[in-house]
Short mmCIF file of C-alpha atoms and ligand atoms in Angstrom, two decimals:
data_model
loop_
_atom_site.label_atom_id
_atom_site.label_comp_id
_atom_site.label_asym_id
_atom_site.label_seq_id
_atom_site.Cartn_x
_atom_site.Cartn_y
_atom_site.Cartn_z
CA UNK A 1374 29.39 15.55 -17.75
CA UNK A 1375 32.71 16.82 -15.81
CA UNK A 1376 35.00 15.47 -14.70
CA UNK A 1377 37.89 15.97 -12.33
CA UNK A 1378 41.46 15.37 -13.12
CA UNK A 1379 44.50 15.00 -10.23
CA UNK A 1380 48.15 14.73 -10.55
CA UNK A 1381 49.07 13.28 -7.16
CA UNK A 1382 52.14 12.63 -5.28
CA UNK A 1383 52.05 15.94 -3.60
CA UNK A 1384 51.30 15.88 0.76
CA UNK A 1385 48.63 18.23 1.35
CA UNK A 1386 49.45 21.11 3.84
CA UNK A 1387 47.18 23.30 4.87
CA UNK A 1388 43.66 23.91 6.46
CA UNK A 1389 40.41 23.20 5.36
CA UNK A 1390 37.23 24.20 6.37
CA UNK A 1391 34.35 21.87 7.59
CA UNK A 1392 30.62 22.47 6.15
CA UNK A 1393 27.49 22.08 7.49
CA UNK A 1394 26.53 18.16 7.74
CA UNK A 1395 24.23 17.10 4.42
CA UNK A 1396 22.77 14.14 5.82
CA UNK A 1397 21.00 16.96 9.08
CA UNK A 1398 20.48 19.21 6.76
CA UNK A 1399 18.57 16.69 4.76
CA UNK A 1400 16.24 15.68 7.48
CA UNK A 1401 16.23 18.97 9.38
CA UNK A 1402 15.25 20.78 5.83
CA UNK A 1403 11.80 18.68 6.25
CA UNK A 1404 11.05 19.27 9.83
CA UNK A 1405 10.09 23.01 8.39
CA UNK A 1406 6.69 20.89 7.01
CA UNK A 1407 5.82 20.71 10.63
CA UNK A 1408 4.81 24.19 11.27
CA UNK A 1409 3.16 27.33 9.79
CA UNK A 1410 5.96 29.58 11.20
CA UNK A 1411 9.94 29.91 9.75
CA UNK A 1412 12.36 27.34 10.10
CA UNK A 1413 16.02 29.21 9.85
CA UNK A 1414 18.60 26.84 8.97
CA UNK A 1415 22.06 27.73 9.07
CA UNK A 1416 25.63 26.97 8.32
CA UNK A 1417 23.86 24.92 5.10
CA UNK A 1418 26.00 22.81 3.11
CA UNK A 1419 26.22 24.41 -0.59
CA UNK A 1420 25.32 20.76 -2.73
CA UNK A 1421 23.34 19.64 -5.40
CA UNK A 1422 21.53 17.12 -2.73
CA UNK A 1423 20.34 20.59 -0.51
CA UNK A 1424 18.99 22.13 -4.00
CA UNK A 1425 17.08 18.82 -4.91
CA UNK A 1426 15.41 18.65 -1.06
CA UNK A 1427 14.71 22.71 -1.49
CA UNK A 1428 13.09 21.88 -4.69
CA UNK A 1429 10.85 19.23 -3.40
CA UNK A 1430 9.87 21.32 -0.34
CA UNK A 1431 8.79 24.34 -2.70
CA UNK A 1432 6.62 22.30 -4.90
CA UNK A 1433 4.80 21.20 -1.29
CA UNK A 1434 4.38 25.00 -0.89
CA UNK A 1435 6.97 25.66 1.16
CA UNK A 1436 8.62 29.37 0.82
CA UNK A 1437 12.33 29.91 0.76
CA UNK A 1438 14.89 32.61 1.04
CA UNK A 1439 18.59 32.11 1.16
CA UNK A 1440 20.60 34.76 3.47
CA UNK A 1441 23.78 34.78 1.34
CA UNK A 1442 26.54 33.70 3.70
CA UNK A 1443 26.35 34.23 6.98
CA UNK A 1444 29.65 33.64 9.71
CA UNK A 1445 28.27 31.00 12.04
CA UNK A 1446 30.05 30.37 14.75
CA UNK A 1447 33.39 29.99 12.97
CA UNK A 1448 31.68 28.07 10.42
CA UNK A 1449 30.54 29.72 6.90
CA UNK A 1450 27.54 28.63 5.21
CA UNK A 1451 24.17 29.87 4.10
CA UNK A 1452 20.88 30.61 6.05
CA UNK A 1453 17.95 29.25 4.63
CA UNK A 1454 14.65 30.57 5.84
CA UNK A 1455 11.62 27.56 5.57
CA UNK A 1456 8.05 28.94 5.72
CA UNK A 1457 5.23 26.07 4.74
CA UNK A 1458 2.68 28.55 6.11
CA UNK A 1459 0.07 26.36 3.95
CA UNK A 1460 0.78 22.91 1.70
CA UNK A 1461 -0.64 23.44 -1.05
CA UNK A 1462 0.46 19.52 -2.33
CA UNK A 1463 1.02 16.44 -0.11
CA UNK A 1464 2.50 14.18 -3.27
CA UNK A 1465 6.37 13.68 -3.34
CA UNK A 1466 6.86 13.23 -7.37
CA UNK A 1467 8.80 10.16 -8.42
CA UNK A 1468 11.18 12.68 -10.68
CA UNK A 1469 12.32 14.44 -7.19
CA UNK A 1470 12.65 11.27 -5.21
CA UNK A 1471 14.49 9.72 -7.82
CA UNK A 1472 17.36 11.44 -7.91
CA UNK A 1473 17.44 11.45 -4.00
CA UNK A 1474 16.59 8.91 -1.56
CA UNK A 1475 16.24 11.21 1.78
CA UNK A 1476 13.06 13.05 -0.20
CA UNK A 1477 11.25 10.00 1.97
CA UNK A 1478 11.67 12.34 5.01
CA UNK A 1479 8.96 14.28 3.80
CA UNK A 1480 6.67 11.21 4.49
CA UNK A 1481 6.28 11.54 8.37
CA UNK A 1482 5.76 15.12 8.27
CA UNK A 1483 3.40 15.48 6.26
CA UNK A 1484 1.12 12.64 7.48
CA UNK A 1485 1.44 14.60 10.80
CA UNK A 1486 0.83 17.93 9.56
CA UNK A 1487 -1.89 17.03 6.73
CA UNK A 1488 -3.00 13.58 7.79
CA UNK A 1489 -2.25 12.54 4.09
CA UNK A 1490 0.99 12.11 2.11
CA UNK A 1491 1.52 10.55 -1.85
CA UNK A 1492 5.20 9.99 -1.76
CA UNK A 1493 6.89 8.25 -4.60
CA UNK A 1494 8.80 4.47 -3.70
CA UNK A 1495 12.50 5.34 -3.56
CA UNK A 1496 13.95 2.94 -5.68
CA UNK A 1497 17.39 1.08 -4.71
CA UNK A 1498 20.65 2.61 -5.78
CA UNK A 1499 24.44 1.99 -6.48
CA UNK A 1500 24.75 0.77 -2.61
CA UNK A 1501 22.04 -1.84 -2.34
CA UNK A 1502 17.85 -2.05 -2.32
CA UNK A 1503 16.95 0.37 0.64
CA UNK A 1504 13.45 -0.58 1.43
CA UNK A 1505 11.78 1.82 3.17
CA UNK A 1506 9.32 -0.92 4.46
CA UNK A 1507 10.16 0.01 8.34
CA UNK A 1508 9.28 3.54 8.21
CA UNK A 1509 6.16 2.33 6.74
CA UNK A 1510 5.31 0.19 9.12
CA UNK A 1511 6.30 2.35 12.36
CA UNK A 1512 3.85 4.98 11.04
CA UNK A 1513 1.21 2.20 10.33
CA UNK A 1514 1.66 1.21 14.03
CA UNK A 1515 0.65 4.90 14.57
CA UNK A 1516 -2.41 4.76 12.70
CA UNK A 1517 -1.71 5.98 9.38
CA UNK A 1518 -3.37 3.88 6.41
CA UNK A 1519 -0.50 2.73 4.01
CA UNK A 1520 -0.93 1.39 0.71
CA UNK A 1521 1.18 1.30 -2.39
CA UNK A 1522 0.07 1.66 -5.31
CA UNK A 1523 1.56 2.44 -8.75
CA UNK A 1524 5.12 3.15 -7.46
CA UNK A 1525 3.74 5.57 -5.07
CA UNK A 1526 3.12 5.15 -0.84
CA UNK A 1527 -0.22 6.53 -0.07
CA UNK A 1528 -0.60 7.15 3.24
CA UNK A 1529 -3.60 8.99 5.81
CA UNK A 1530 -4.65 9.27 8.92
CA UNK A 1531 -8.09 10.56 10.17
CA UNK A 1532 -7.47 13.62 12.87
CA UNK A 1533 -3.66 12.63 14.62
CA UNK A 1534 -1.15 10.22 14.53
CA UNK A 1535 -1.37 8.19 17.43
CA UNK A 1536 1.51 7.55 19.90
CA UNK A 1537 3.01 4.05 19.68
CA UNK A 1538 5.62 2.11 20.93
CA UNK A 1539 8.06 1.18 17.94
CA UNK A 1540 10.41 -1.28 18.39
CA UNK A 1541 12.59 -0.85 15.36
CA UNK A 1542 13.85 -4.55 14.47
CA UNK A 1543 16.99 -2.93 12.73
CA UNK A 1544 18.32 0.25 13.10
CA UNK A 1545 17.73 2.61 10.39
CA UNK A 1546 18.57 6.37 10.13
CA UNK A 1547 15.68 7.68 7.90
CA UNK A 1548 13.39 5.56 9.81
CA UNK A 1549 13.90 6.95 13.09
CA UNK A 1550 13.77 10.41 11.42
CA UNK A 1551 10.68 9.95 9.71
CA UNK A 1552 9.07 8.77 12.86
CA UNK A 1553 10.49 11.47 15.14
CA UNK A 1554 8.94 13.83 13.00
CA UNK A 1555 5.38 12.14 12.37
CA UNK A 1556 5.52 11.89 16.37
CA UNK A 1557 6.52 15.40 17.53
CA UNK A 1558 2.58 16.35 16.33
CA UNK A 1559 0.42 12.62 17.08
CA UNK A 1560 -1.61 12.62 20.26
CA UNK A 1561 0.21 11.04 23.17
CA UNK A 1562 3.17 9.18 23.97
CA UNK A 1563 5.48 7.60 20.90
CA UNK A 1564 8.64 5.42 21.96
CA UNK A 1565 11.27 4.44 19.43
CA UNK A 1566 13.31 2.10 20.45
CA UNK A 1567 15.99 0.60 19.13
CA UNK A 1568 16.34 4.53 17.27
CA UNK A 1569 19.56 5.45 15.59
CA UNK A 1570 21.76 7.42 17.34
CA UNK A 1571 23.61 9.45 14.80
CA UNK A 1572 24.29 12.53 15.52
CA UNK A 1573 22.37 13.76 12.55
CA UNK A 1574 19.82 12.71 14.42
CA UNK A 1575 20.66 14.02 18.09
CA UNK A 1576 20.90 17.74 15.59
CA UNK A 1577 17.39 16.60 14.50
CA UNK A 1578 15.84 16.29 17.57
CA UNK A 1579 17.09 19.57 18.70
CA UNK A 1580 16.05 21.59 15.98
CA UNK A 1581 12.41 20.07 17.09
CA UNK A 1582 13.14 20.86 20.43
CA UNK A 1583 13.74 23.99 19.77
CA UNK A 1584 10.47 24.19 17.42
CA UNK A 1585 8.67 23.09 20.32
CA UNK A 1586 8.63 19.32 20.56
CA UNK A 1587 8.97 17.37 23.75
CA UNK A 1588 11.50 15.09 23.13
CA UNK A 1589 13.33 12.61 26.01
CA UNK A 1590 16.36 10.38 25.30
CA UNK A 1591 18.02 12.77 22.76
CA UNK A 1592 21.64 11.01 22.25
CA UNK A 1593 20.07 7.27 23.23
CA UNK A 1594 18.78 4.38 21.09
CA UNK A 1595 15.48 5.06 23.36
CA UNK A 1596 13.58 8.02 22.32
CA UNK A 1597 10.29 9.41 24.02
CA UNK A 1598 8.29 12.23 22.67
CA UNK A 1599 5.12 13.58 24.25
CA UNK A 1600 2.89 14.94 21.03
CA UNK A 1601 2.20 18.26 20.96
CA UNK A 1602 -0.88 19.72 18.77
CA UNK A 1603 1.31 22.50 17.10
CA UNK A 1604 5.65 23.69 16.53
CA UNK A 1605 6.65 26.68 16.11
CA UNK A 1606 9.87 28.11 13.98
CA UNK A 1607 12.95 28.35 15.19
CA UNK A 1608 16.53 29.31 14.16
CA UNK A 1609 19.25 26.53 14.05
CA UNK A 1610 22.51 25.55 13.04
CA UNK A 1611 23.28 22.26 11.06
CA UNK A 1612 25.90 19.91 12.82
CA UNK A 1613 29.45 19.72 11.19
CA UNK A 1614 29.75 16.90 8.50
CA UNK A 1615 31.95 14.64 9.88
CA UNK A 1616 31.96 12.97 7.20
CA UNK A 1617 32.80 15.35 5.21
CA UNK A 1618 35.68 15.98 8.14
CA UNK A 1619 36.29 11.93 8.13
CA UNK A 1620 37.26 12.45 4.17
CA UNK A 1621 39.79 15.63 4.53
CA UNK A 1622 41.33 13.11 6.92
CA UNK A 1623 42.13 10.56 5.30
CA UNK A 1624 43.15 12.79 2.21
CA UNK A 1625 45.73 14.34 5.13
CA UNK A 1626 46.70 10.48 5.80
CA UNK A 1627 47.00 9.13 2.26
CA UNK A 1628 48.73 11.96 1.03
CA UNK A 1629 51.45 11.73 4.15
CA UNK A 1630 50.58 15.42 4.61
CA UNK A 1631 49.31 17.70 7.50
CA UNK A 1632 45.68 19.28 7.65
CA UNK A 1633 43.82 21.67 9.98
CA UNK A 1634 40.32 20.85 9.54
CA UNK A 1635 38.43 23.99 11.21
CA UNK A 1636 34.93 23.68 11.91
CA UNK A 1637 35.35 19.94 13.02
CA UNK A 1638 33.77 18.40 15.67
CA UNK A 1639 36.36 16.39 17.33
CA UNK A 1640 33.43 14.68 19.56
CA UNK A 1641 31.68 13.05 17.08
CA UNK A 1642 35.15 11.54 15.29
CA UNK A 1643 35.68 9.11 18.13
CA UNK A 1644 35.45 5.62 16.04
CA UNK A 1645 36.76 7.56 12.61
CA UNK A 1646 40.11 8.49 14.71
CA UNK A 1647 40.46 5.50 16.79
CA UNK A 1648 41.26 3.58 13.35
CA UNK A 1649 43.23 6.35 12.11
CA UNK A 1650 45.26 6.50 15.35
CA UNK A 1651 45.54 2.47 15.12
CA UNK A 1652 46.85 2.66 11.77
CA UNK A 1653 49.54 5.25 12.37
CA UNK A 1654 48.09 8.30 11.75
CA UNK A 1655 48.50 11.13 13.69
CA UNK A 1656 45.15 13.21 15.12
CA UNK A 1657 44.82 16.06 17.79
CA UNK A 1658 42.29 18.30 18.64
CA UNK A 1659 43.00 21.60 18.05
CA UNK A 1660 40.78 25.14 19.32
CA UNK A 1661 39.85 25.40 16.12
CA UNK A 1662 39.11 21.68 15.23
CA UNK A 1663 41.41 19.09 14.61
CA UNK A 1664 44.61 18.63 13.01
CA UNK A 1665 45.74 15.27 11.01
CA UNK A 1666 49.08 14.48 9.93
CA UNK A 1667 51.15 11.68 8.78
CA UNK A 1668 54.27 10.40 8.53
CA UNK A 1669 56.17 8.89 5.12
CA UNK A 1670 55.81 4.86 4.83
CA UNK A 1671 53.94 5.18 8.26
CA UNK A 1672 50.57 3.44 7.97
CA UNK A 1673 50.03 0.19 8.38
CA UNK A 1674 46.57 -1.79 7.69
CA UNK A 1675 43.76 -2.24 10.55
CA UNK A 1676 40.87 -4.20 10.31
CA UNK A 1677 37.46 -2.19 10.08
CA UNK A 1678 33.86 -3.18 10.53
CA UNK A 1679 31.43 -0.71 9.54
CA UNK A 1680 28.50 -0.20 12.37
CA UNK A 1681 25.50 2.10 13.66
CA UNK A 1682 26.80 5.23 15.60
CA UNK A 1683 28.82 5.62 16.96
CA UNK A 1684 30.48 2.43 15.16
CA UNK A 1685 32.79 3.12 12.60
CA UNK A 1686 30.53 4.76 9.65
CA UNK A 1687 29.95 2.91 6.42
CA UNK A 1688 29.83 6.58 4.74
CA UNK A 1689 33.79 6.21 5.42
CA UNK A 1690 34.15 3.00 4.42
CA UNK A 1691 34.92 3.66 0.90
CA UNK A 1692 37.42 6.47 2.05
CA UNK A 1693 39.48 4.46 4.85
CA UNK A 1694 39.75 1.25 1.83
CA UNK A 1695 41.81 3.97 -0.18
CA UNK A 1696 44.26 4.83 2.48
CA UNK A 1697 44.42 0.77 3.20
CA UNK A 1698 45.47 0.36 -0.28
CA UNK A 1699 48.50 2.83 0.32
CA UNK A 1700 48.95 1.03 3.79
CA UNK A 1701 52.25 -1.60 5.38
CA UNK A 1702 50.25 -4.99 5.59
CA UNK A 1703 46.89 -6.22 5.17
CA UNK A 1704 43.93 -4.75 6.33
CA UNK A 1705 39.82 -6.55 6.29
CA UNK A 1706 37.13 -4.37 5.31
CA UNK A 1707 33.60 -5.28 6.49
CA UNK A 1708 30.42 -3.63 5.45
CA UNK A 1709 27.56 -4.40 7.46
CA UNK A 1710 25.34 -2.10 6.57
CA UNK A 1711 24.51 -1.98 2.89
CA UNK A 1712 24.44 -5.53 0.68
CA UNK A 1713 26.18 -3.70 -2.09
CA UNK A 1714 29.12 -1.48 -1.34
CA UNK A 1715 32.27 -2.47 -2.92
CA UNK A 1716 31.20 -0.74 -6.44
CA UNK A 1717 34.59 1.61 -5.59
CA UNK A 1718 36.54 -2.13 -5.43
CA UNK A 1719 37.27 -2.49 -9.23
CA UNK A 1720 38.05 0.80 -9.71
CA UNK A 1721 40.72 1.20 -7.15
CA UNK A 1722 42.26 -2.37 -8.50
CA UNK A 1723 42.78 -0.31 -11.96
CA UNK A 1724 44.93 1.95 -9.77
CA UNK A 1725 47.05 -0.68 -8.77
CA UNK A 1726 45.07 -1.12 -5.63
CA UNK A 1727 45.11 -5.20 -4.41
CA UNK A 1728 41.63 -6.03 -2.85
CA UNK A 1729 39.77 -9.31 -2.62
CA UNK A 1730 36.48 -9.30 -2.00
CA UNK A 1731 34.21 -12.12 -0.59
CA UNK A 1732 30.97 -11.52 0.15
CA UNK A 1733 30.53 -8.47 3.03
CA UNK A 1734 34.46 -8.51 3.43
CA UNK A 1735 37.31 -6.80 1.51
CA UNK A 1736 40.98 -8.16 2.16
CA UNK A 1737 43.17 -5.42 1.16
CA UNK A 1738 47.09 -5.69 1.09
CA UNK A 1739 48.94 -2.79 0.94
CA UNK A 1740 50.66 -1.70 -2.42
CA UNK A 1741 53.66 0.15 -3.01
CA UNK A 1742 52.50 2.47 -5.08
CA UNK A 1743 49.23 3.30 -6.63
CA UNK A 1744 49.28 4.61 -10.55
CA UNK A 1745 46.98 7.24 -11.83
CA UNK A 1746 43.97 5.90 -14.08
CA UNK A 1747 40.54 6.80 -15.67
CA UNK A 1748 38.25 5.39 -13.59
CA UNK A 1749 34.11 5.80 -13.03
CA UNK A 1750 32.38 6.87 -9.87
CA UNK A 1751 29.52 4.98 -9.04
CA UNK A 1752 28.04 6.62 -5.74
CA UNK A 1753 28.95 9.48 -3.67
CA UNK A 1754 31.31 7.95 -1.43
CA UNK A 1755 33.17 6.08 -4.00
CA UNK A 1756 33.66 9.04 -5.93
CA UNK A 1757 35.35 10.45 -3.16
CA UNK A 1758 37.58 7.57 -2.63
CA UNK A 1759 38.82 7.60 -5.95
CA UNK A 1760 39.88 11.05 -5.29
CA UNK A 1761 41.60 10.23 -2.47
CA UNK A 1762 43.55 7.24 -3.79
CA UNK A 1763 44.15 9.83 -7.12
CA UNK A 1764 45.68 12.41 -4.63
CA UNK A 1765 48.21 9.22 -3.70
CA UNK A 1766 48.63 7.76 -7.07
CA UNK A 1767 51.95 8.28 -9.63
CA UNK A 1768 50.59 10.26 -12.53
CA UNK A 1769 47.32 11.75 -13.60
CA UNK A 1770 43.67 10.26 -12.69
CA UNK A 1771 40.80 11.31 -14.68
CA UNK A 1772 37.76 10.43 -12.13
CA UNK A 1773 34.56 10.31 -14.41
CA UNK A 1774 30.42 11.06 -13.46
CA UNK A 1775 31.84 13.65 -11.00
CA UNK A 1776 28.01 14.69 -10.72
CA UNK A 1777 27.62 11.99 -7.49
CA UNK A 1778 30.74 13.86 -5.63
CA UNK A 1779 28.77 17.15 -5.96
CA UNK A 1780 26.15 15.80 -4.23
CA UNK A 1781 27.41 15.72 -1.08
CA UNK A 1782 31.12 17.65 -1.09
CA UNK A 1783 30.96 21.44 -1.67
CA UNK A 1784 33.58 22.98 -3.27
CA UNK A 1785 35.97 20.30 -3.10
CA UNK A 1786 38.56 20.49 -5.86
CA UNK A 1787 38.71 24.15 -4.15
CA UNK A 1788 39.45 22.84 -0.90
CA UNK A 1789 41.99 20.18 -2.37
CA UNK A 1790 44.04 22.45 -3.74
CA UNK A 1791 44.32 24.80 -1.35
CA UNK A 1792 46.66 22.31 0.41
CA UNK A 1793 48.82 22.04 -2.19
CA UNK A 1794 46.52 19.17 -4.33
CA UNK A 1795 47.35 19.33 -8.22
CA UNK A 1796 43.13 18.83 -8.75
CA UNK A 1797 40.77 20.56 -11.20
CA UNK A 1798 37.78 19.96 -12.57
CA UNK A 1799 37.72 19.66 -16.67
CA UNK A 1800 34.00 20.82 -17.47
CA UNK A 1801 31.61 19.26 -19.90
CA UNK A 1802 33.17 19.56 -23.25
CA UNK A 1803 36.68 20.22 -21.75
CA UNK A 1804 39.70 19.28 -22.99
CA UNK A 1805 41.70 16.55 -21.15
C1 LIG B 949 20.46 10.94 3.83
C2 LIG B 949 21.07 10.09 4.87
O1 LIG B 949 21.08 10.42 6.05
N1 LIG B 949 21.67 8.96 4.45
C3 LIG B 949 22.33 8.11 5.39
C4 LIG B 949 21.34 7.18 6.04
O2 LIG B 949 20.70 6.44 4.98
P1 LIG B 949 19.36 5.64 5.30
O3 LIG B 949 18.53 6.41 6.24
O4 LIG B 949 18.77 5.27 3.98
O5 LIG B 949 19.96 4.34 5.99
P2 LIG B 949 19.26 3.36 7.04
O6 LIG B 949 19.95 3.53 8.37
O7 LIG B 949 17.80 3.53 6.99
O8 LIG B 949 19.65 1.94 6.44
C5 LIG B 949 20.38 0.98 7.17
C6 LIG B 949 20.05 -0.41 6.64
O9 LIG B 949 18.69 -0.70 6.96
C7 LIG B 949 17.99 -1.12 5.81
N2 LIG B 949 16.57 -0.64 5.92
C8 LIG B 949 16.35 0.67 6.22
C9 LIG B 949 15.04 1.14 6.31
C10 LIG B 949 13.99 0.24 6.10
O10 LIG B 949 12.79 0.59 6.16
N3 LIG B 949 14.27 -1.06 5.82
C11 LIG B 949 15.54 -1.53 5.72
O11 LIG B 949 15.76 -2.72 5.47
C12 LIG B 949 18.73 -0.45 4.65
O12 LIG B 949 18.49 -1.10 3.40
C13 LIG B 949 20.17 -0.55 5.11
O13 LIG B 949 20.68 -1.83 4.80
O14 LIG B 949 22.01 6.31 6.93
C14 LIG B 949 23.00 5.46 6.30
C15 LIG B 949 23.57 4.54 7.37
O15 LIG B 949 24.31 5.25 8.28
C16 LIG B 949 24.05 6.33 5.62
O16 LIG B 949 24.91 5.47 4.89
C17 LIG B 949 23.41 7.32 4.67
O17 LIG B 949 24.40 8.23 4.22
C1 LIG B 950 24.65 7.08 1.11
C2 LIG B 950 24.66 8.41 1.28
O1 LIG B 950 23.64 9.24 1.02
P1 LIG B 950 22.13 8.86 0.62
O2 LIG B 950 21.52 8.16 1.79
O3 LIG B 950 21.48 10.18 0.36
O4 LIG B 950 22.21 7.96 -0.60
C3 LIG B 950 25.87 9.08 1.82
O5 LIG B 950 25.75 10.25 2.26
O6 LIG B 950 26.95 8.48 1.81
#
């Protein structure tokens, strides 16, 4: 398995550019189930998570071709052409949506399209149990039949979904994506409320938009859409990761170095930068993105609470505990949004880093200096926090099971060290 080695110490200079978002591209890869006609998709993220969706899509029946890379706006990335002109199999098998929880997105689609989907139980991971129970029973509340049955959901509907009125008890991401799908096709009126707001999801209702859906509310936890009997393709771009910008951040910040991060949208940073700006760090918007910069000794420790968008993201949590650890004072981390997301917690402390945790909350107290280590990822985002505390550290880091940081960062030991980052990546077999 490879793994990535950093020598760090050195302030990262330079620019980096921003890909497209994984988690849109994730749900806007299954919206293509909706019609007969071509989804294009582009400025798509290059990662291991975008091959494992395309590969679940194909065995549905879904045709694919890949445009090389295309300029985009300012943005590079791929253009993926979607055709599901006929599904030739409605069952999601459990050894694709295994190894990736958002392969539940092609749930509400498929129900809409095919009035029948098999679609295998996600299972928890790393982060906590992630029932999928609401989605379930939104769609139920729409008329599908739902029953499980040897790991698997089994779900139908005779003719069309029906419009409902969901009231989502808890906001979840994938939910309200698998119902604004299943809803763009049912017959009548469906109201989420209570619906995400991510903008992953605001770049998902577009895209259906522009396939033809008539959706109101885009943007608001209160989303209407009017069923239509058929979509049509479309061409769109995926949204920015700004997560993906959130992380180059922070490695700008903990590194007391200076980034351009091109591609960015600045808009959709709001809660990211606030704590950022609150903790010393310096942030502008640029014409070209934004730039990030900090100071040496400058950063002192803020308290965080991770929320729903456009609350501070608890895909960043992970991240902003690393720069914490390299913070003046004492900072309290609080997750409120998975049960189980501290797994990056022990490994940091082998750096040197000083965290408490008890129960949803982290205490972290700034340390003076952080010392490389060998240390484990354990999910995506704590793999990437590990390299982000390594970029700080004295000495080398050896960060092992790299396999979870290629599922959502493209080309990042590239990106690294084109700022100046003393990174590479020791394949399988390699050397130390
Ligand atoms: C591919 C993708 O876009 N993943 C993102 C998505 O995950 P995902 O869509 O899985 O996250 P949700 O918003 O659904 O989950 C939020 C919380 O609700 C709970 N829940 C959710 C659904 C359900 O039926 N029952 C239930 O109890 C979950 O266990 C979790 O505690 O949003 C998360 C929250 O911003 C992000 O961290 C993930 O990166
Ligand atoms: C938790 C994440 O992804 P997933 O929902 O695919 O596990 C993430 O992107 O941080």
């Amino acid at each position: 398995m490879d793994r990535i080695r950093i020598v760090g110490g050195t302030p990262l200079k330079g620019t980096i550019t921003i890909g497209g978002a994984k988690n849109a591209a994730l749900a806007l890869m299954p919206a293509c189930l909706l019609t007969e006609e071509t989804l294009a998709l582009s400025n798509l993220p290059h990662l291991v998570d975008i091959t494992t969706m395309a590969n679940l899509l194909a065995q549905h029946g879904v045709t694919m071709a890949l445009n090389g890379h295309a300029a985009n706006g300012g943005h590079t990335g791929r253009v993926l052409e979607l055709t599901a002109a006929a599904i030739g199999n409605t069952t999601a098998p459990y050894d694709l949506v295994r190894k990736m929880r958002a392969s539940v997105l092609v749930l509400g689609p498929l129900l809409a399209r095919c009035g029948e989907a098999r679609v295998s139980l996600p299972g928890g991971c790393a982060i906590g149990t992630r029932p999928v129970d609401l989605h379930l029973k939104a769609l139920e509340q729409m008329g599908a039949r739902i029953e499980l049955d040897g790991g698997y959901i089994i779900a139908s509907v005779e003719g069309r979904l029906k419009g409902a009125h969901i009231i989502f008890p808890q906001i979840t991401v994938g939910g309200t994506e698998n119902v604004l799908m299943a809803a763009t096709l049912a017959e009548g009126e469906t109201v989420i409320a209570n619906a995400a707001r991510e903008p992953e999801i605001t770049d998902l209702a577009e895209c259906l938009v522009a396939m033809g859906a008539r959706i109101e509310g885009i943007g608001t936890g209160t989303l209407k859409v009017q069923g239509v009997p058929r979509l049509h393709g479309a061409e769109y771009s995926v949204v920015p990761d700004r997560i993906e910008t959130g992380t180059y951040a922070v490695a700008a910040a903990i590194t007391r170095g200076d980034i351009e991060l091109v591609g960015a949208r600045f808009d959709l940073m709001e809660s990211v930068n606030k704590v950022l700006m609150e903790c010393g760090v310096h942030v502008e918007e640029t014409p070209r993105g934004m730039r990030v910069s900090a100071d040496k000794g400058e950063i002192t420790g803020v308290d965080i609470m991770t929320e729903p968008y456009p609350g501070f993201p608890t895909d960043m949590q992970a991240q902003l505990m690393a720069l914490m650890s390299t913070a003046r004072g004492a900072s309290m981390i609080t997750e409120t949004i998975f049960e189980n997301r501290f797994m990056h917690v022990p490994e940091m402390t082998r750096m040197g880093a000083r965290i408490n945790v008890h129960g949803s909350s982290a205490i972290v107290r700034g340390a003076p200096k952080l010392s490389g280590a060998q240390v484990m990822a354990t999910d995506l985002r704590a793999s990437v926090s590990l390299v982000l505390a390594a970029l700080a550290a004295e000495g080398e880091t050896i960060v092992n099971r790299v396999y979870h940081l290629d599922r959502g960062y493209e080309r990042v030991e590239e990106k690294l060290a084109a700022c100046g980052a003393k990174i590479e990546r020791l394949k399988d077999g390699a050397a130390e």
